[in-house]
Coordinates of C-alpha atoms in Angstrom, one line a residue:
X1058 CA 24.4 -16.4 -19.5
X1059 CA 22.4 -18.9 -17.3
X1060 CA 25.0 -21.2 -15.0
X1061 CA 24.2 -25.0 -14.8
X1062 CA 25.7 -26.9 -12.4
X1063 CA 28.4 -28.2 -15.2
X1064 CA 29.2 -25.0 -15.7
X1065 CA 29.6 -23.9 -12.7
X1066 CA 31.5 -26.8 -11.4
X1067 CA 34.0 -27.2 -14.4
X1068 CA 35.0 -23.3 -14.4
X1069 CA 34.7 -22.3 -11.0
X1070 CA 34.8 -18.7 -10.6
X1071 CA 35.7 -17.5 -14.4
X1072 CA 31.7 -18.9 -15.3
X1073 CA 30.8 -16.8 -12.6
X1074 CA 32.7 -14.1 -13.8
X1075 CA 31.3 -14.8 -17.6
X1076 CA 28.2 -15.1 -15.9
X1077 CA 27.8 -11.4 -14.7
X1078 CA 25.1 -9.2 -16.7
X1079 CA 25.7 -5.8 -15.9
X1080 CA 22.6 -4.1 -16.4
X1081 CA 24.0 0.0 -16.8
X1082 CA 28.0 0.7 -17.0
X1083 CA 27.9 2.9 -13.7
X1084 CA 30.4 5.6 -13.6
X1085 CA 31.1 5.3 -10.3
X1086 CA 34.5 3.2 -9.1
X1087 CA 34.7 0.9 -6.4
X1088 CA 33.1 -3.2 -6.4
X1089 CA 29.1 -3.1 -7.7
X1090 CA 26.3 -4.7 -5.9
X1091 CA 26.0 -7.9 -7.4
X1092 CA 22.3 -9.5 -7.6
X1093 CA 22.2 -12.8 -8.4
X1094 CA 18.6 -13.9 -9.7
X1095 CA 18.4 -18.1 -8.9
X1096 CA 15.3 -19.1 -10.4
X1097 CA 13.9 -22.0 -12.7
X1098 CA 14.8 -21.4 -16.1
X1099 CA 14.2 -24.8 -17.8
X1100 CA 11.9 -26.7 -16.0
X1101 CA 8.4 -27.0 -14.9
X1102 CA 8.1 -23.4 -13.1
X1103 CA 10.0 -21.9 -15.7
X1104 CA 6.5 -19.8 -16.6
X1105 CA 5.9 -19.3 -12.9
X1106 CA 9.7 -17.5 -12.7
X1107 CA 12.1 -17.8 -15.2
X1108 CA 13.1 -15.4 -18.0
X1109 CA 9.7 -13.5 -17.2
X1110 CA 11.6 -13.4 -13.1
X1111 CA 15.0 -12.5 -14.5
X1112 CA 13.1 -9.5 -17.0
X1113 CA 11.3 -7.9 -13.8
X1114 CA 14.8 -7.6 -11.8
X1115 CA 16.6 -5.9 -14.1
X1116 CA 13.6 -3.5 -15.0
X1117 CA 14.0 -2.8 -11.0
X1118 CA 18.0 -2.4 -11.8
X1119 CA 17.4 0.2 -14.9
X1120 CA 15.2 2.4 -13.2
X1121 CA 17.3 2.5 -10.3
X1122 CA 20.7 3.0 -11.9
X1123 CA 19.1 5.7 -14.4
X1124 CA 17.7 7.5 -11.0
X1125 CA 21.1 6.8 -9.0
X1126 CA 24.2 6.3 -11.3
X1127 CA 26.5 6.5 -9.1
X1128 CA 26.0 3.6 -7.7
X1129 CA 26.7 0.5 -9.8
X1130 CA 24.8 -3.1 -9.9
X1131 CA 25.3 -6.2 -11.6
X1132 CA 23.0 -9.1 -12.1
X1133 CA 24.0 -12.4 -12.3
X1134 CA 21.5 -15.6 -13.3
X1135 CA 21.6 -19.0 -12.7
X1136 CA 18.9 -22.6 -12.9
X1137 CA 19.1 -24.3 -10.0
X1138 CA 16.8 -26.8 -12.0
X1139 CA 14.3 -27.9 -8.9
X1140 CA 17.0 -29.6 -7.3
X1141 CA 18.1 -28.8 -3.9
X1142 CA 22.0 -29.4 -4.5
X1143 CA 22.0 -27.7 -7.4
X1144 CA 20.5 -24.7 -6.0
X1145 CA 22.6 -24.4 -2.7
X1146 CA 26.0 -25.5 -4.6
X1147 CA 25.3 -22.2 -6.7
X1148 CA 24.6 -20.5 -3.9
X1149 CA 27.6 -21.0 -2.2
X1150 CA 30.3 -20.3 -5.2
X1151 CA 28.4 -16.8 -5.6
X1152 CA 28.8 -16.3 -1.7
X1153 CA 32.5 -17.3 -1.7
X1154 CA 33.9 -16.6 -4.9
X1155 CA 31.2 -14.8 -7.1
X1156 CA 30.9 -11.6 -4.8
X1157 CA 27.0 -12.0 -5.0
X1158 CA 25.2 -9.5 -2.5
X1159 CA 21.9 -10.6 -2.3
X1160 CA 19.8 -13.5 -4.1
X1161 CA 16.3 -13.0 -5.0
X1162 CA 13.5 -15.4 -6.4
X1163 CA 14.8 -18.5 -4.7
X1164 CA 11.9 -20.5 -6.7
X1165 CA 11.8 -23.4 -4.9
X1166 CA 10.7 -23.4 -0.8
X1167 CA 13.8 -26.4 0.1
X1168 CA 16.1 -24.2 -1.9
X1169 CA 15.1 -21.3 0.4
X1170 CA 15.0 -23.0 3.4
X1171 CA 18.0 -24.8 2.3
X1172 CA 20.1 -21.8 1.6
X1173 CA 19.0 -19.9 5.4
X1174 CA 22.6 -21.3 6.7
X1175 CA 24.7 -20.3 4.1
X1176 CA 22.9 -16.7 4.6
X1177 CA 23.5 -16.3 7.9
X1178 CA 27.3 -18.0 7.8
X1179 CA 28.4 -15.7 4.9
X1180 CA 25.8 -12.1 5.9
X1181 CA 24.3 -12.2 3.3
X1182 CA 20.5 -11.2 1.9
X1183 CA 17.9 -13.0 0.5
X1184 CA 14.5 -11.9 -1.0
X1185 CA 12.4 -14.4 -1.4
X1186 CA 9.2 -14.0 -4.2
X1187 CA 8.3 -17.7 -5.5
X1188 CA 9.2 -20.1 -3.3
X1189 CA 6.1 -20.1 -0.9
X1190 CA 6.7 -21.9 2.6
X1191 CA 5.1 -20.2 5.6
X1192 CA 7.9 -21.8 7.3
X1193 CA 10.4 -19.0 6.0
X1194 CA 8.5 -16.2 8.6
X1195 CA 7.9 -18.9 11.3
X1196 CA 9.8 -21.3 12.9
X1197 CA 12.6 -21.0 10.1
X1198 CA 13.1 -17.3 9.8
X1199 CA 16.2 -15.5 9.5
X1200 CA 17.1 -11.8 9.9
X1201 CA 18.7 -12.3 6.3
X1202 CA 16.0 -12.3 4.0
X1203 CA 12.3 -10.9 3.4
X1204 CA 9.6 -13.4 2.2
X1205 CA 7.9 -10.7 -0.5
X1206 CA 5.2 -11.7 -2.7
X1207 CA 2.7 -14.3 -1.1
X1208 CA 3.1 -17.5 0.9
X1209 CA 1.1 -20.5 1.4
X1210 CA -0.5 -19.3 4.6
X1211 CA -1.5 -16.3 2.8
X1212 CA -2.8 -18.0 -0.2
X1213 CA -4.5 -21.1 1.5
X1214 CA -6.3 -18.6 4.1
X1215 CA -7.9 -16.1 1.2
X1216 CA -8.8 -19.0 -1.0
X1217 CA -9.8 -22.2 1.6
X1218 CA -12.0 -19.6 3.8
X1219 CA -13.8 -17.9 0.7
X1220 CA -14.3 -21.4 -1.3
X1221 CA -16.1 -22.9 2.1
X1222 CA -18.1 -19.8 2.8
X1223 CA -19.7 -20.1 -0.7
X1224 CA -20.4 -24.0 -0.3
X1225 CA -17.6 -25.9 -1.2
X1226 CA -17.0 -27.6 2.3
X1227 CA -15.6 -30.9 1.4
X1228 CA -12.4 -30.9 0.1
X1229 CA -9.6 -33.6 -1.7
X1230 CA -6.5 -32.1 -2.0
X1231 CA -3.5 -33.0 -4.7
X1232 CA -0.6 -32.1 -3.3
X1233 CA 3.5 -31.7 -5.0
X1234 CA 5.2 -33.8 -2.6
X1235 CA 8.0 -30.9 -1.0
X1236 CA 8.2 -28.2 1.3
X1237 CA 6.0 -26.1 0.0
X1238 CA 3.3 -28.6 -0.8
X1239 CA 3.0 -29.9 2.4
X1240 CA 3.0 -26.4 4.3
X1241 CA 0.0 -25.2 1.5
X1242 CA -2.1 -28.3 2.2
X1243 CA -1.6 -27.8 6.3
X1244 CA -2.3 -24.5 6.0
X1245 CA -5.4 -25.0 3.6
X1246 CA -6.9 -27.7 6.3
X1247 CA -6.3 -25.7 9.2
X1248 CA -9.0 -22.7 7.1
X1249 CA -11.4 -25.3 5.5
X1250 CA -11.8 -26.5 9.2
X1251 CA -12.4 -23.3 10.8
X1252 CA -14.8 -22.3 8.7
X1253 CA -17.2 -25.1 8.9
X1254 CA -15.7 -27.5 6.2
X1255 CA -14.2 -30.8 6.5
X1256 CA -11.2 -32.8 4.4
X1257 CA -12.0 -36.5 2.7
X1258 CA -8.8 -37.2 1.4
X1259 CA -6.1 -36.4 -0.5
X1260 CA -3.0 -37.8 -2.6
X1261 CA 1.4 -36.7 -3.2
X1262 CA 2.8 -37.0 -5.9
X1263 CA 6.5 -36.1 -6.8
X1264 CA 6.7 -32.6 -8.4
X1265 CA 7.8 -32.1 -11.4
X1266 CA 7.9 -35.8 -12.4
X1267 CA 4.8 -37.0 -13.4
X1268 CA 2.2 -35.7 -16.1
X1269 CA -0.4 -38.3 -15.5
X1270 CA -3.1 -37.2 -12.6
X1271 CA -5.6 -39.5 -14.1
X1272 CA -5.4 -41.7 -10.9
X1273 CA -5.3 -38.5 -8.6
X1274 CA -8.2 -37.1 -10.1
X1275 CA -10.2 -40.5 -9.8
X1276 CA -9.6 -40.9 -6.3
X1277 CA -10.5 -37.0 -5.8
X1278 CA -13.7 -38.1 -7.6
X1279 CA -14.8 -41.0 -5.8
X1280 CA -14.0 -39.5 -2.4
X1281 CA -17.3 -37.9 -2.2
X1282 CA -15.6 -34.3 -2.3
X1283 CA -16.9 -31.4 -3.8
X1284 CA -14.0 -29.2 -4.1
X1285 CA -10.4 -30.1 -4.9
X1286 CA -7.6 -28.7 -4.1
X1287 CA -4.5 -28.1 -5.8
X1288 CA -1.4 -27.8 -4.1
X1289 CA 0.6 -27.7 -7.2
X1290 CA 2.0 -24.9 -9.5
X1291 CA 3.1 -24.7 -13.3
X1292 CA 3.0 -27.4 -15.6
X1293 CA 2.1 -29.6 -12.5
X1294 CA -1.3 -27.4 -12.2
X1295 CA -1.9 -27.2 -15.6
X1296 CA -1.9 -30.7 -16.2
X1297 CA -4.0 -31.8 -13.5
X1298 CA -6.2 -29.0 -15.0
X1299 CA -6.0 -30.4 -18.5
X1300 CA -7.2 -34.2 -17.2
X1301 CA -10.2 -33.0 -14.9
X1302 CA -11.5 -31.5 -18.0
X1303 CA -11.0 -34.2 -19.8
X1304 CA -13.0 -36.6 -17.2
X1305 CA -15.5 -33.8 -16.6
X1306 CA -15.0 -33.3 -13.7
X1307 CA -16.0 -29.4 -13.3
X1308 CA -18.8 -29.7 -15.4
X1309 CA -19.6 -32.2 -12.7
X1310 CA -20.3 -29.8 -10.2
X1311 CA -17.0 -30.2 -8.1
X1312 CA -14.7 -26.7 -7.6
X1313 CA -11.3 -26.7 -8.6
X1314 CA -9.0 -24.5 -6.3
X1315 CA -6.0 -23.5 -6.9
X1316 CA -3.6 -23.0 -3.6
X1317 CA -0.9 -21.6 -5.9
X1318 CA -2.0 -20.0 -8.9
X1319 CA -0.6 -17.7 -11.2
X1320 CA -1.9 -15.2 -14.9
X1321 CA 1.1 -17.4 -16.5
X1322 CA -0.4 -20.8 -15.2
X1323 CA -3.8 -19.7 -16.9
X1324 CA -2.5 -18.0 -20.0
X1325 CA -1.3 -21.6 -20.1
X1326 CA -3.9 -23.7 -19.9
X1327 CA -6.4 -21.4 -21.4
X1328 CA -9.7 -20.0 -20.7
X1329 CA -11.4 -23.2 -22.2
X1330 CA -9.1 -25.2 -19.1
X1331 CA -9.2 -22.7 -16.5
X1332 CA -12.3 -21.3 -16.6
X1333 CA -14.4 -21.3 -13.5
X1334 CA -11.0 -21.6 -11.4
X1335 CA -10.7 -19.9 -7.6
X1336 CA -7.1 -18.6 -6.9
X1337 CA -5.4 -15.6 -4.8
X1338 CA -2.9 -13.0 -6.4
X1339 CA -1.6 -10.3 -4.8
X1340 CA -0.9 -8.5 -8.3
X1341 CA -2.7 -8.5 -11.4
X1342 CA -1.5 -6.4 -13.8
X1343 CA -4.7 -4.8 -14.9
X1344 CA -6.0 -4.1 -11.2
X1345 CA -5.1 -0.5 -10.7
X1346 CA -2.9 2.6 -13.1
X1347 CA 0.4 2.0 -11.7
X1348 CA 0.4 -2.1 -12.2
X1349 CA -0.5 -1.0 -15.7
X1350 CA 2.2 1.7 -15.8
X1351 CA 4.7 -1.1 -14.3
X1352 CA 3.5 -3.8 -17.1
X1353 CA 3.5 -1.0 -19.8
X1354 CA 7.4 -0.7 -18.7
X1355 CA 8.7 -4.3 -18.5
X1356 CA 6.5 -4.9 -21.5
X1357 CA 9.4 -5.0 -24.1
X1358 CA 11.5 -6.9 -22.0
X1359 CA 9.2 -10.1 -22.5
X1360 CA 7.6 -12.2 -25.2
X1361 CA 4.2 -11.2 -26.6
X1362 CA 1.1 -12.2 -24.7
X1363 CA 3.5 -12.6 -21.7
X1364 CA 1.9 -10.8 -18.3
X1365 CA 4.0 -10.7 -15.3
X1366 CA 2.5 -12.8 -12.4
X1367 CA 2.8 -11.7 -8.3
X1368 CA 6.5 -13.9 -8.2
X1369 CA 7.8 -11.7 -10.6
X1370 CA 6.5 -8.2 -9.8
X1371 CA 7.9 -9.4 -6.6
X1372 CA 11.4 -9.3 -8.2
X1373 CA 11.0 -5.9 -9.4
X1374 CA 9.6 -5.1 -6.3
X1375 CA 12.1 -6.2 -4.2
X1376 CA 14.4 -5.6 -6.0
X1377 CA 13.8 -2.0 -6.1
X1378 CA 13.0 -2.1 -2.1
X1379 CA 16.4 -3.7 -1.5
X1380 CA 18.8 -1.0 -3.8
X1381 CA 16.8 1.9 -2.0
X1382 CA 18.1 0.0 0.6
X1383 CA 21.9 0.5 -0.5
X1384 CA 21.8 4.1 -1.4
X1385 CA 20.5 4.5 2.2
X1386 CA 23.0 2.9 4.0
X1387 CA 25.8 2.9 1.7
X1388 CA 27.4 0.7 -1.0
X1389 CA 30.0 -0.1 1.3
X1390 CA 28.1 -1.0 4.4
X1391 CA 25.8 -2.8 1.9
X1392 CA 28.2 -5.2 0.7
X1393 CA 29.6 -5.8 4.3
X1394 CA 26.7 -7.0 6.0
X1395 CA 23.4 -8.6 4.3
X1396 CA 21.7 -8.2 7.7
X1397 CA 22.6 -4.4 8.2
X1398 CA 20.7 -4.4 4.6
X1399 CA 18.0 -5.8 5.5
X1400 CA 17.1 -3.9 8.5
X1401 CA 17.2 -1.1 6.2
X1402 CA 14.2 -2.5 3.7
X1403 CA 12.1 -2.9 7.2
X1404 CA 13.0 0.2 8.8
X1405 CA 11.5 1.8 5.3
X1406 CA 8.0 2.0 4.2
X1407 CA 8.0 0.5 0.7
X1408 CA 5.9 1.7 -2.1
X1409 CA 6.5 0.5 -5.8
X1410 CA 4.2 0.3 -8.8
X1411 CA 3.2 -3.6 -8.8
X1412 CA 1.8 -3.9 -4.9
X1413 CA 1.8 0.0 -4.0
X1414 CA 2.2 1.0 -0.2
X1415 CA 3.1 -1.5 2.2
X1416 CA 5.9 -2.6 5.3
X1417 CA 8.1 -5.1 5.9
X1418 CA 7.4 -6.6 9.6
X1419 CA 10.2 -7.5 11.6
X1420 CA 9.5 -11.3 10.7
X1421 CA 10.7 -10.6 7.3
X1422 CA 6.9 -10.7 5.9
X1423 CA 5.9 -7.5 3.1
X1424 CA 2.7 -7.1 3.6
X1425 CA 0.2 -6.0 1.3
X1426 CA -3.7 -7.1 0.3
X1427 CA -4.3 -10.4 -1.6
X1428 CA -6.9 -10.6 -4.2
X1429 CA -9.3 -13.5 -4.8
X1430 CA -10.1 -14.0 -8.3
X1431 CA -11.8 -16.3 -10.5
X1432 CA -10.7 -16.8 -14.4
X1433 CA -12.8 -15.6 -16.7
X1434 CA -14.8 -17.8 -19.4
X1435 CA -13.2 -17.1 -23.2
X1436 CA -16.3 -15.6 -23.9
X1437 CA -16.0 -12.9 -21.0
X1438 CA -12.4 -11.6 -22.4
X1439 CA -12.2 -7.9 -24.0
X1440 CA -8.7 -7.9 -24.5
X1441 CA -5.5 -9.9 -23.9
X1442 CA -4.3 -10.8 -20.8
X1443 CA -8.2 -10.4 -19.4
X1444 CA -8.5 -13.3 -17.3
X1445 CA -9.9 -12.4 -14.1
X1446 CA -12.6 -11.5 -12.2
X1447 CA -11.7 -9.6 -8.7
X1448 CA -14.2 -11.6 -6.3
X1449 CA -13.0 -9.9 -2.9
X1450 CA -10.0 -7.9 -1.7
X1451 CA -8.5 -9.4 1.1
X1452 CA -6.8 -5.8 3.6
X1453 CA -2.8 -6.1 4.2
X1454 CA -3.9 -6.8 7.8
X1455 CA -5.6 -9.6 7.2
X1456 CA -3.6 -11.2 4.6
X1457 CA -0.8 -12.8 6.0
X1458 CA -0.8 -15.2 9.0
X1459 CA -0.5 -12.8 12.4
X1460 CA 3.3 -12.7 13.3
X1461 CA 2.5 -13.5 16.8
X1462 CA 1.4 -17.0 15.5
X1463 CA 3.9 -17.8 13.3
X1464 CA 6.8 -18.9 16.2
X1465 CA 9.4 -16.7 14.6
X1466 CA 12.9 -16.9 16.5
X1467 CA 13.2 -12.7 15.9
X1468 CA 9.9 -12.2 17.3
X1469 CA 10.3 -12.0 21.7
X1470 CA 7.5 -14.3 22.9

């Protein structure tokens, strides 16, 4: 059961109890750990998270539960719909009366940011895989959650540096008009600068309301640029995609760059839209044998032609990380304290199928490499879900921004 905000405000605390999807009846007694998955489920980064999000979790909580069944977990979903007040208003009924543990996903970076207070009032944990503000290792972190996945730092350093280096030094950006936006385009400026390459211009627009770019695009055109970038996800992405192909714009000459881009954006659009398109992932499914051997396992779990993207592996990722967690320090001492919790995922070397070996610095950054690819022309596929081609592997070190520059509260200057 999904939980709207009329749902959750007309029934209180019996829709969150109708709400809870236990994944494996657990044997043991005593209260679960409850997950709760907040992600987009209806609207434009429903692709980007959404059932494909929710599908990687509980793939996480099977495996686990199978391996450790005395220990029982619940997983609980809800849409927070893009909307801040939405998002934190569920938030807070799981934290007061839905006995939620620990949220993960949190697809939307003023949700995340949003939801740091209620974290820290109630101990609580958070693991944060789609929502992709720098901001949540810097000067917002919190001892209560770990940013997994990617973030726009990470993203806008791989693919501004690489796209300058290779001759695209004057950039436009289009940019979705929130947190995350505007952290992804100051990041992305601060690399195109450094390495040589200067910015023209650029445009907002409110996310998630608008499917015309056709006046975007034409001031990205006329500004003399030779690469645009996109500081967009989802449907917002794939539109803006759609329309510069329409007003031929790549076929041009000018680079399209994608600040946020994702397998399920391009399985979207299509080849004959994306190809030629420079993005960063930090999974792929088809990069190594254990991403295939997690993909082969969450396969049945999602619709044909479906391929998770580096959000979702995050889920089962973290998700994983976070209930080695619990059998480490305890169900009880779990449930008491979100923080205790998370100490435990950093003090632990993590290593899972969908991003291999990596750490958890005492920021709240995972660290692992990031991959630069570009998609694929239809002509170059061999089989489905064959979409990119690896460009240059970006090392774990070098990946994420330095946590020394980040002005994280945790870290003593």
């Amino acid at each position: 059961m999904t939980i709207t905000r009329r749902t959750l405000l007309g029934t209180g605390a019996a829709a969150l109890a109708a709400g809870l999807l236990p994944v494996r009846r657990a044997r043991a007694q005593g209260a679960p750990i409850r997950i709760g998955v907040i992600t987009d489920m209806s609207g434009v980064y429903q692709d980007v998270s959404g059932p494909t999000t929710v599908a990687c979790a509980r793939q996480a909580v099977e495996e686990f539960t199978a391996a450790n069944p005395s220990i029982p977990v619940e997983v609980l979903v809800a849409d927070h719909q893009n909307k801040p007040d939405i998002g934190l208003s569920i938030i807070r009924e799981w934290f007061d009366r839905g006995g939620v543990d620990v949220i993960t996903n949190v697809g939307n970076s003023a949700v995340a940011l949003g939801a740091i207070p209620q974290l820290e009032e109630k101990d609580k944990a958070a693991i944060i895989t789609t929502a992709g503000s720098s901001d949540l290792t810097g000067k917002s972190c919190s001892a209560q959650l770990v940013h997994w996945s990617w973030d726009s730092w990470a993203l806008a350093h791989s693919t501004a540096t690489s796209t300058v280096n290779t001759g695209g030094t004057k950039w436009f950006f289009i940019t979705a008009d929130y947190a995350f936006g505007h952290a992804a385009e100051a990041d992305a400026t601060r690399f195109v600068e450094a390495a040589g390459g200067e910015v023209v211009g650029g445009v907002r627009f409110p996310y998630g309301s608008t499917s015309d770019f056709s006046s975007f695009l034409l001031q990205a055109q006329s500004s003399g640029a030779n690469t645009i970038g996109l500081a967009c996800s989802g449907a917002d992405l794939i539109n803006c995609l759609k329309q510069a192909q329409e007003f031929g714009i790549p076929q041009s000459g000018v680079r399209m760059a994608a600040l946020v881009g994702f397998i399920t954006d391009v399985l979207g659009m299509g080849l004959d839209v994306g190809q030629g398109l420079s993005l960063t992932e930090t999974f792929y499914w088809d990069l190594n044998d254990r991403t295939r051997a997690f993909t082969t396992r969450v396969k049945g779990k999602l619709p044909e032609g479906t391929f998770p993207n580096m959000s979702q592996a995050g889920d089962y990722a973290g998700v994983m990380h976070y209930l080695k967690a619990v059998k480490e320090i305890g169900v009880e001492a779990a449930k008491a304290s979100g923080r205790a919790t998370i100490d435990a995922m950093k003090a632990m070397p993590t290593d899972d199928d969908a991003f291999g070996q990596g750490v958890i610095r005492a920021d709240g950054r995972k660290i692992h490499p990031a991959y630069l690819f570009e998609v694929k022309s239809p002509a170059a596929v061999t089989s489905p879900g064959d979409v990119f081609t690896l460009k240059a592997t970006i090392p774990a070190e070098e990946a994420f921004r330095p946590m020394a520059e980040g002005g994280c509260k945790l870290i003593p200057a």
